[in-house]
Amino acid sequence: MAKKSVATLQTGSKRLTKAIKMVKSPKTGAYTFVEAIMAPEMVNDFLNKK
């Protein structure tokens, strides 16, 4: 299960996006958040990956 939260960051000439995904731990069943900063084109791949 993934919850999508995307923010656009501007640093000089590069355009970056911060994506936050909520992931359920198979061991405990608790949810954790995974954050990554990447190019906007890679966000869908990050969110669809388990």
PDB file of C-alpha atoms in Angstrom, residues 19-45:
ATOM      1  CA  ALA A  19       8.315  11.591  -2.980  1.00  0.00           C
ATOM      2  CA  ILE A  20       7.057   9.982   0.218  1.00  0.00           C
ATOM      3  CA  LYS A  21       5.650   6.453   0.223  1.00  0.00           C
ATOM      4  CA  MET A  22       3.941   4.615   3.079  1.00  0.00           C
ATOM      5  CA  VAL A  23       5.060   0.965   3.260  1.00  0.00           C
ATOM      6  CA  LYS A  24       3.657  -1.793   5.488  1.00  0.00           C
ATOM      7  CA  SER A  25       6.262  -3.923   7.256  1.00  0.00           C
ATOM      8  CA  PRO A  26       5.719  -7.642   6.646  1.00  0.00           C
ATOM      9  CA  LYS A  27       7.252  -8.490  10.039  1.00  0.00           C
ATOM     10  CA  THR A  28       5.277  -6.256  12.409  1.00  0.00           C
ATOM     11  CA  GLY A  29       2.432  -4.940  10.261  1.00  0.00           C
ATOM     12  CA  ALA A  30       3.366  -1.347  11.141  1.00  0.00           C
ATOM     13  CA  TYR A  31       3.567   1.337   8.493  1.00  0.00           C
ATOM     14  CA  THR A  32       6.783   3.233   7.793  1.00  0.00           C
ATOM     15  CA  PHE A  33       7.509   6.133   5.484  1.00  0.00           C
ATOM     16  CA  VAL A  34      10.137   5.953   2.750  1.00  0.00           C
ATOM     17  CA  GLU A  35      11.351   9.269   1.340  1.00  0.00           C
ATOM     18  CA  ALA A  36      13.433   9.917  -1.769  1.00  0.00           C
ATOM     19  CA  ILE A  37      14.484  12.950  -3.791  1.00  0.00           C
ATOM     20  CA  MET A  38      14.619  12.292  -7.534  1.00  0.00           C
ATOM     21  CA  ALA A  39      13.899  13.637 -10.994  1.00  0.00           C
ATOM     22  CA  PRO A  40      10.160  14.129 -11.713  1.00  0.00           C
ATOM     23  CA  GLU A  41      10.229  11.436 -14.421  1.00  0.00           C
ATOM     24  CA  MET A  42      11.191   8.736 -11.892  1.00  0.00           C
ATOM     25  CA  VAL A  43       8.363   9.347  -9.367  1.00  0.00           C
ATOM     26  CA  ASN A  44       5.868   6.869 -10.851  1.00  0.00           C
ATOM     27  CA  ASP A  45       8.485   4.087 -10.919  1.00  0.00           C
TER      28      ASP A  45
END
